[in-house]
PDB file of C-alpha atoms in Angstrom:
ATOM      1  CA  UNK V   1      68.239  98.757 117.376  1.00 59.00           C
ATOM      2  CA  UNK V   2      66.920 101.498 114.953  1.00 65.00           C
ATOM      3  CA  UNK V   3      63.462 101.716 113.606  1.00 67.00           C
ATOM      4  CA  UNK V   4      63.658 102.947 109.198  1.00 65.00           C
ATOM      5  CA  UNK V   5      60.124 104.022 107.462  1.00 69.00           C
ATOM      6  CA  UNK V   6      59.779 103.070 104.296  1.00 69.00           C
ATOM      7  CA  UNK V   7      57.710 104.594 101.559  1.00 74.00           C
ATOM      8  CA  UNK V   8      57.450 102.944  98.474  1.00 73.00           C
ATOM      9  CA  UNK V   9      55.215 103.166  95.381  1.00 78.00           C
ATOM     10  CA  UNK V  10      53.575  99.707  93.821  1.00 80.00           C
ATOM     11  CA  UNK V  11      56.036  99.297  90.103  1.00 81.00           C
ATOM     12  CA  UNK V  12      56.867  96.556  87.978  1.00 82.00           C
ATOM     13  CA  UNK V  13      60.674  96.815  88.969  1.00 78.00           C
ATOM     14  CA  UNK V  14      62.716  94.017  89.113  1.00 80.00           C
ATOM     15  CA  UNK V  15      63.773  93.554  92.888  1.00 77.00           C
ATOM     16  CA  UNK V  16      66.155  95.242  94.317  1.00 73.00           C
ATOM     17  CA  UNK V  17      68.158  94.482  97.628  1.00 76.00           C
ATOM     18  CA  UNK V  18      68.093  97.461 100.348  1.00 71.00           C
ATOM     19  CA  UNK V  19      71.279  97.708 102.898  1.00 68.00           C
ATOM     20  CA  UNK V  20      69.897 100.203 105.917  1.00 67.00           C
ATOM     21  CA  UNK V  21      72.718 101.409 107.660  1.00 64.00           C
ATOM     22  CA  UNK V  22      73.289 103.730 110.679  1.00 66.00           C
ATOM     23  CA  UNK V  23      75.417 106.690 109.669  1.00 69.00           C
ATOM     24  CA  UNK V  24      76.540 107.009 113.516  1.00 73.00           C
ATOM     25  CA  UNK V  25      78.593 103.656 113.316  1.00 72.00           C
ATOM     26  CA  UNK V  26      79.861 104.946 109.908  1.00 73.00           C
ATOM     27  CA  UNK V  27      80.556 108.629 111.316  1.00 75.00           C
ATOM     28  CA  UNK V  28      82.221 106.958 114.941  1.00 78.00           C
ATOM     29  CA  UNK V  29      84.363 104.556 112.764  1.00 78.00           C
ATOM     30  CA  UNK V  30      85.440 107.365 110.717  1.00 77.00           C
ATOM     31  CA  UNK V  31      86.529 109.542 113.487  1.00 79.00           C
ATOM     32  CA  UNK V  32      88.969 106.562 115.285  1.00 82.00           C
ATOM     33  CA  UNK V  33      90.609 107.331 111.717  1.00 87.00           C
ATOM     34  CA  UNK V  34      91.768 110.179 111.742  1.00 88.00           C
ATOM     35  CA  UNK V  35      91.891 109.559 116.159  1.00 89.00           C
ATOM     36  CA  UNK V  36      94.756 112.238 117.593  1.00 89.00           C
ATOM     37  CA  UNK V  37      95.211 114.410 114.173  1.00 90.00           C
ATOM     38  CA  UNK V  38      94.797 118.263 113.573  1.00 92.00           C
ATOM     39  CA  UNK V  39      92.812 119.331 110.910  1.00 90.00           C
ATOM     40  CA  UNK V  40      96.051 119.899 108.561  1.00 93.00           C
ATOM     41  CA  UNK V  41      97.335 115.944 109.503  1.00 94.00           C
ATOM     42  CA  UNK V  42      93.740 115.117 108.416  1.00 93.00           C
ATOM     43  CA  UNK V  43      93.800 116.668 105.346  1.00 94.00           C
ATOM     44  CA  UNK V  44      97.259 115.034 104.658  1.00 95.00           C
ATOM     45  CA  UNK V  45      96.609 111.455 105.543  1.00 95.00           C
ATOM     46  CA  UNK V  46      93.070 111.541 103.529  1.00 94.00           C
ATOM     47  CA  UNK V  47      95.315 112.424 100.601  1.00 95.00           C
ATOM     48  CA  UNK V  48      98.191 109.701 101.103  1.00 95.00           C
ATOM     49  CA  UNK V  49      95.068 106.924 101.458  1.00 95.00           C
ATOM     50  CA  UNK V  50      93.809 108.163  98.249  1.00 94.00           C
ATOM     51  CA  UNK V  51      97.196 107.998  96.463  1.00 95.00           C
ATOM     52  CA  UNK V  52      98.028 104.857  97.845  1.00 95.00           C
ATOM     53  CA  UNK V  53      94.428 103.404  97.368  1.00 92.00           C
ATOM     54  CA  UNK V  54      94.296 102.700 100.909  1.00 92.00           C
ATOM     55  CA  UNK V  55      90.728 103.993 101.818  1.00 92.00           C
ATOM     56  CA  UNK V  56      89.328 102.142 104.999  1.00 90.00           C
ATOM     57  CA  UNK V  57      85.651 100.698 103.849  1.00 87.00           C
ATOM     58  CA  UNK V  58      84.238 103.169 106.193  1.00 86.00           C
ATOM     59  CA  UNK V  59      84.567 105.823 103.865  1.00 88.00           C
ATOM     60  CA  UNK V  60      82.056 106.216 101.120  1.00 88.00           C
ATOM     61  CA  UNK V  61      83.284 105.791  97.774  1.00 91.00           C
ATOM     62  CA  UNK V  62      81.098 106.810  94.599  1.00 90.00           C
ATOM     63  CA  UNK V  63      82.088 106.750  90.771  1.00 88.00           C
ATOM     64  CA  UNK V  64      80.434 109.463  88.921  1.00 83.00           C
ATOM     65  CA  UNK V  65      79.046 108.655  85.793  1.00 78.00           C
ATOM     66  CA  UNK V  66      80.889 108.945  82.169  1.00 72.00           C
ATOM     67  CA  UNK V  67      78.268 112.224  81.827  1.00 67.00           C
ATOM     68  CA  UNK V  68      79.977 113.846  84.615  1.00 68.00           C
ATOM     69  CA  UNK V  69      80.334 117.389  84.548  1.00 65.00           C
ATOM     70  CA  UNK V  70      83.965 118.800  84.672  1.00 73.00           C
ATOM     71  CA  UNK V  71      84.538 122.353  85.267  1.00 66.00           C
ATOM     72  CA  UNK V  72      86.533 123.879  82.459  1.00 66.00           C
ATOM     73  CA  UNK V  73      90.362 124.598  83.549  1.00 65.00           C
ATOM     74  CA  UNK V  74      92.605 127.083  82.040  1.00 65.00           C
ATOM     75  CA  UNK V  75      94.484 124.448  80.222  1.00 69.00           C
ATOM     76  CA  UNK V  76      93.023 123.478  76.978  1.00 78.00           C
ATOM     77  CA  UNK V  77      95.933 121.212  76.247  1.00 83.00           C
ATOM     78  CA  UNK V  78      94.766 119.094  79.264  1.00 87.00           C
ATOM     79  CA  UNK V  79      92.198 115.998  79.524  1.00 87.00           C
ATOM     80  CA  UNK V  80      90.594 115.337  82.730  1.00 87.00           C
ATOM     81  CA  UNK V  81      88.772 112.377  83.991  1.00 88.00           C
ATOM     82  CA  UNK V  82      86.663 112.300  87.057  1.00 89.00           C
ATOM     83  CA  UNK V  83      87.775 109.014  88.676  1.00 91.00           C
ATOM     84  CA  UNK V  84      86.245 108.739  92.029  1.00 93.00           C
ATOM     85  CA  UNK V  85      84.491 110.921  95.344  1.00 94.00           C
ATOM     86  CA  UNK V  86      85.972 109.834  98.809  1.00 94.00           C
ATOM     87  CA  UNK V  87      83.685 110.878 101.740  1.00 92.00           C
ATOM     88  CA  UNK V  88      84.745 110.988 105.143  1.00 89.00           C
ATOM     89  CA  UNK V  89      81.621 110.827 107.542  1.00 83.00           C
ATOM     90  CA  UNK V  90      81.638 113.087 110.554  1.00 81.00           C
ATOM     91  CA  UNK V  91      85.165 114.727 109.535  1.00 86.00           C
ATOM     92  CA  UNK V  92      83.631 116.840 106.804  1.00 87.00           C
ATOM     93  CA  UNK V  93      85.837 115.993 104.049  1.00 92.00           C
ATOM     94  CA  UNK V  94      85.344 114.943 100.367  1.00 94.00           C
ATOM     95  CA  UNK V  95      87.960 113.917  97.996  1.00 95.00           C
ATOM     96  CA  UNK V  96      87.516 114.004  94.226  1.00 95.00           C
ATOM     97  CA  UNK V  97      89.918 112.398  92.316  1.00 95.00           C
ATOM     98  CA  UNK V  98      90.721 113.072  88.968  1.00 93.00           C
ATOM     99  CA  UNK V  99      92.879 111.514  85.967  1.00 92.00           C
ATOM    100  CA  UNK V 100      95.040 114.146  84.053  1.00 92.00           C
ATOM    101  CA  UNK V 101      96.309 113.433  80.776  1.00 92.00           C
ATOM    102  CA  UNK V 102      98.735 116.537  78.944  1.00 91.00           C
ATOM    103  CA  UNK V 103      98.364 116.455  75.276  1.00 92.00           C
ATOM    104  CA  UNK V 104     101.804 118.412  75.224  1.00 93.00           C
ATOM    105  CA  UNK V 105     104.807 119.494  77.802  1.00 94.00           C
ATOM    106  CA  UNK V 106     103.458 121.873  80.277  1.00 92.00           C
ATOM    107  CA  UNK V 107     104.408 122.858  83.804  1.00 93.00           C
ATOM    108  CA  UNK V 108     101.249 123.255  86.016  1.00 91.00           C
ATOM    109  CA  UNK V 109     100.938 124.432  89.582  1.00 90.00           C
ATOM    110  CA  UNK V 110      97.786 123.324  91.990  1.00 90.00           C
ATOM    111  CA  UNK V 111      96.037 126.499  92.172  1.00 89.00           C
ATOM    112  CA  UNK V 112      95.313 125.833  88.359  1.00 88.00           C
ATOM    113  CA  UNK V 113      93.024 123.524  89.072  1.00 89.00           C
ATOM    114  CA  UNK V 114      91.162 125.466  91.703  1.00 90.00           C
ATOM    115  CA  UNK V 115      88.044 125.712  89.237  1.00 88.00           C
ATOM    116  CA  UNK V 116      87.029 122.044  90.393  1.00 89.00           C
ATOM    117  CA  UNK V 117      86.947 122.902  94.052  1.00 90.00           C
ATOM    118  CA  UNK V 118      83.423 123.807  95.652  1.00 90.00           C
ATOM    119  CA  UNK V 119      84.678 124.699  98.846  1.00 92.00           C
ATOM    120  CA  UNK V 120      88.467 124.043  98.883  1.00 93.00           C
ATOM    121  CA  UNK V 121      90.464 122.355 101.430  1.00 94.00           C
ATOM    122  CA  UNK V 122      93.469 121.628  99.563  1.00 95.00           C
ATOM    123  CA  UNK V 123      94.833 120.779  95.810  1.00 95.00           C
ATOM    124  CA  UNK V 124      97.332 118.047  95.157  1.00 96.00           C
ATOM    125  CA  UNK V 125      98.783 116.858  92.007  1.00 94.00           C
ATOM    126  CA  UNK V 126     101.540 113.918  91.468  1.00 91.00           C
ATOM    127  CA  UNK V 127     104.215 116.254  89.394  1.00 93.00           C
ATOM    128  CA  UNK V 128     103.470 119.538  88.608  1.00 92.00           C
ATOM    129  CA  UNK V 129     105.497 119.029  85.301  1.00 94.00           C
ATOM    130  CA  UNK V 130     103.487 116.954  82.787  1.00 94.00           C
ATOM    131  CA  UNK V 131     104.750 114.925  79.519  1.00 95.00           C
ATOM    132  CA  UNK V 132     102.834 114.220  76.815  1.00 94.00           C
ATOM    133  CA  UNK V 133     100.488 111.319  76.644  1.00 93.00           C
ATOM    134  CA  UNK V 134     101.385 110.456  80.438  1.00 95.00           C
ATOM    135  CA  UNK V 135      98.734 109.986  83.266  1.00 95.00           C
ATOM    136  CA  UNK V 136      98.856 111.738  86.733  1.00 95.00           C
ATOM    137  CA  UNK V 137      96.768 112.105  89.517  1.00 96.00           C
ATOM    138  CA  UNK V 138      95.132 114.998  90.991  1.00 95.00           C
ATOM    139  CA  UNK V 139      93.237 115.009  94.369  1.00 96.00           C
ATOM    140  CA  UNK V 140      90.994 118.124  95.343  1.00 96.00           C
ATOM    141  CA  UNK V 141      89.823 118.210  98.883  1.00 95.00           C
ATOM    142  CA  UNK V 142      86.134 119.917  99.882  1.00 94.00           C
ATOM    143  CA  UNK V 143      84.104 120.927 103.198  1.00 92.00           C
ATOM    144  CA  UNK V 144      81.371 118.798 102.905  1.00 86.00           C
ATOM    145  CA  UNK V 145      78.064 120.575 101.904  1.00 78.00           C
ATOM    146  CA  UNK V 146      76.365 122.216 105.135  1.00 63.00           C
ATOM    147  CA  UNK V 147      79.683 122.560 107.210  1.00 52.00           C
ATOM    148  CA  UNK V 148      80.526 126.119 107.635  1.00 49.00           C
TER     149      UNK V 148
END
């Protein structure tokens, strides 16, 4: 049983449901995850769920607004799309997903898109050699904020 404080300010809001939640079931659940796995395997498997959509509901999943800020890249010839953040309580990991679009043939490597990593874990991208008008996936993996 957990005890919350709440401090809230008289408004005319219309009401709004509150889920409290203990982050140490969250961050336990999280760990049985990735149960057995060096850092590297972690890093990996985080990456296949993403690609194969296969995120347990454990992890947090936010969609960043339309507004979201995108770091430029070096390609100018390139349209990005933040899709999605994947957190992994406990493990320290944050995926950001993002939609690529080419607007012409190029051949990109991962370390291109290094400019949208914070604190980078790794950079992985669905082909590396991009048509015109075609959609791919990119995945850049973070150290949560506040690990060192």
């Amino acid at each position: 049983e957990s005890v919350y404080s709440l401090i809230a300010a008289p408004a005319k809001t219309p009401s709004v449901t509150i889920r409290l939640a203990d982050r140490r079931k969250k961050i336990k659940e999280s760990a049985t995850v990735f149960k057995g796995l060096v850092y590297e395997e972690k890093v990996l498997k985080f990456i296949k769920m993403a690609y194969m959509d296969d995120i347990p509901e454990v992890f947090s999943i936010e969609v960043p607004s339309e507004e979201a800020a995108i770091p430029e890249t070096r390609f100018s010839s390139v349209d990005l799309r933040f899709r999605r953040i994947v957190k992994a309580e406990g493990e320290g990991l944050v995926l950001k997903e993002y939609r690529v679009v080419s607007r012409e043939d190029i051949e990109v490597r991962e370390i291109d898109f290094m400019s949208l990593a914070e604190r980078p874990v790794a950079i992985a991208l669905d082909s590396t050699v991009m048509k015109r008008g075609l959609e791919y996936r990119l995945f850049v993996i973070d150290r949560a904020s506040g690990l060192r």
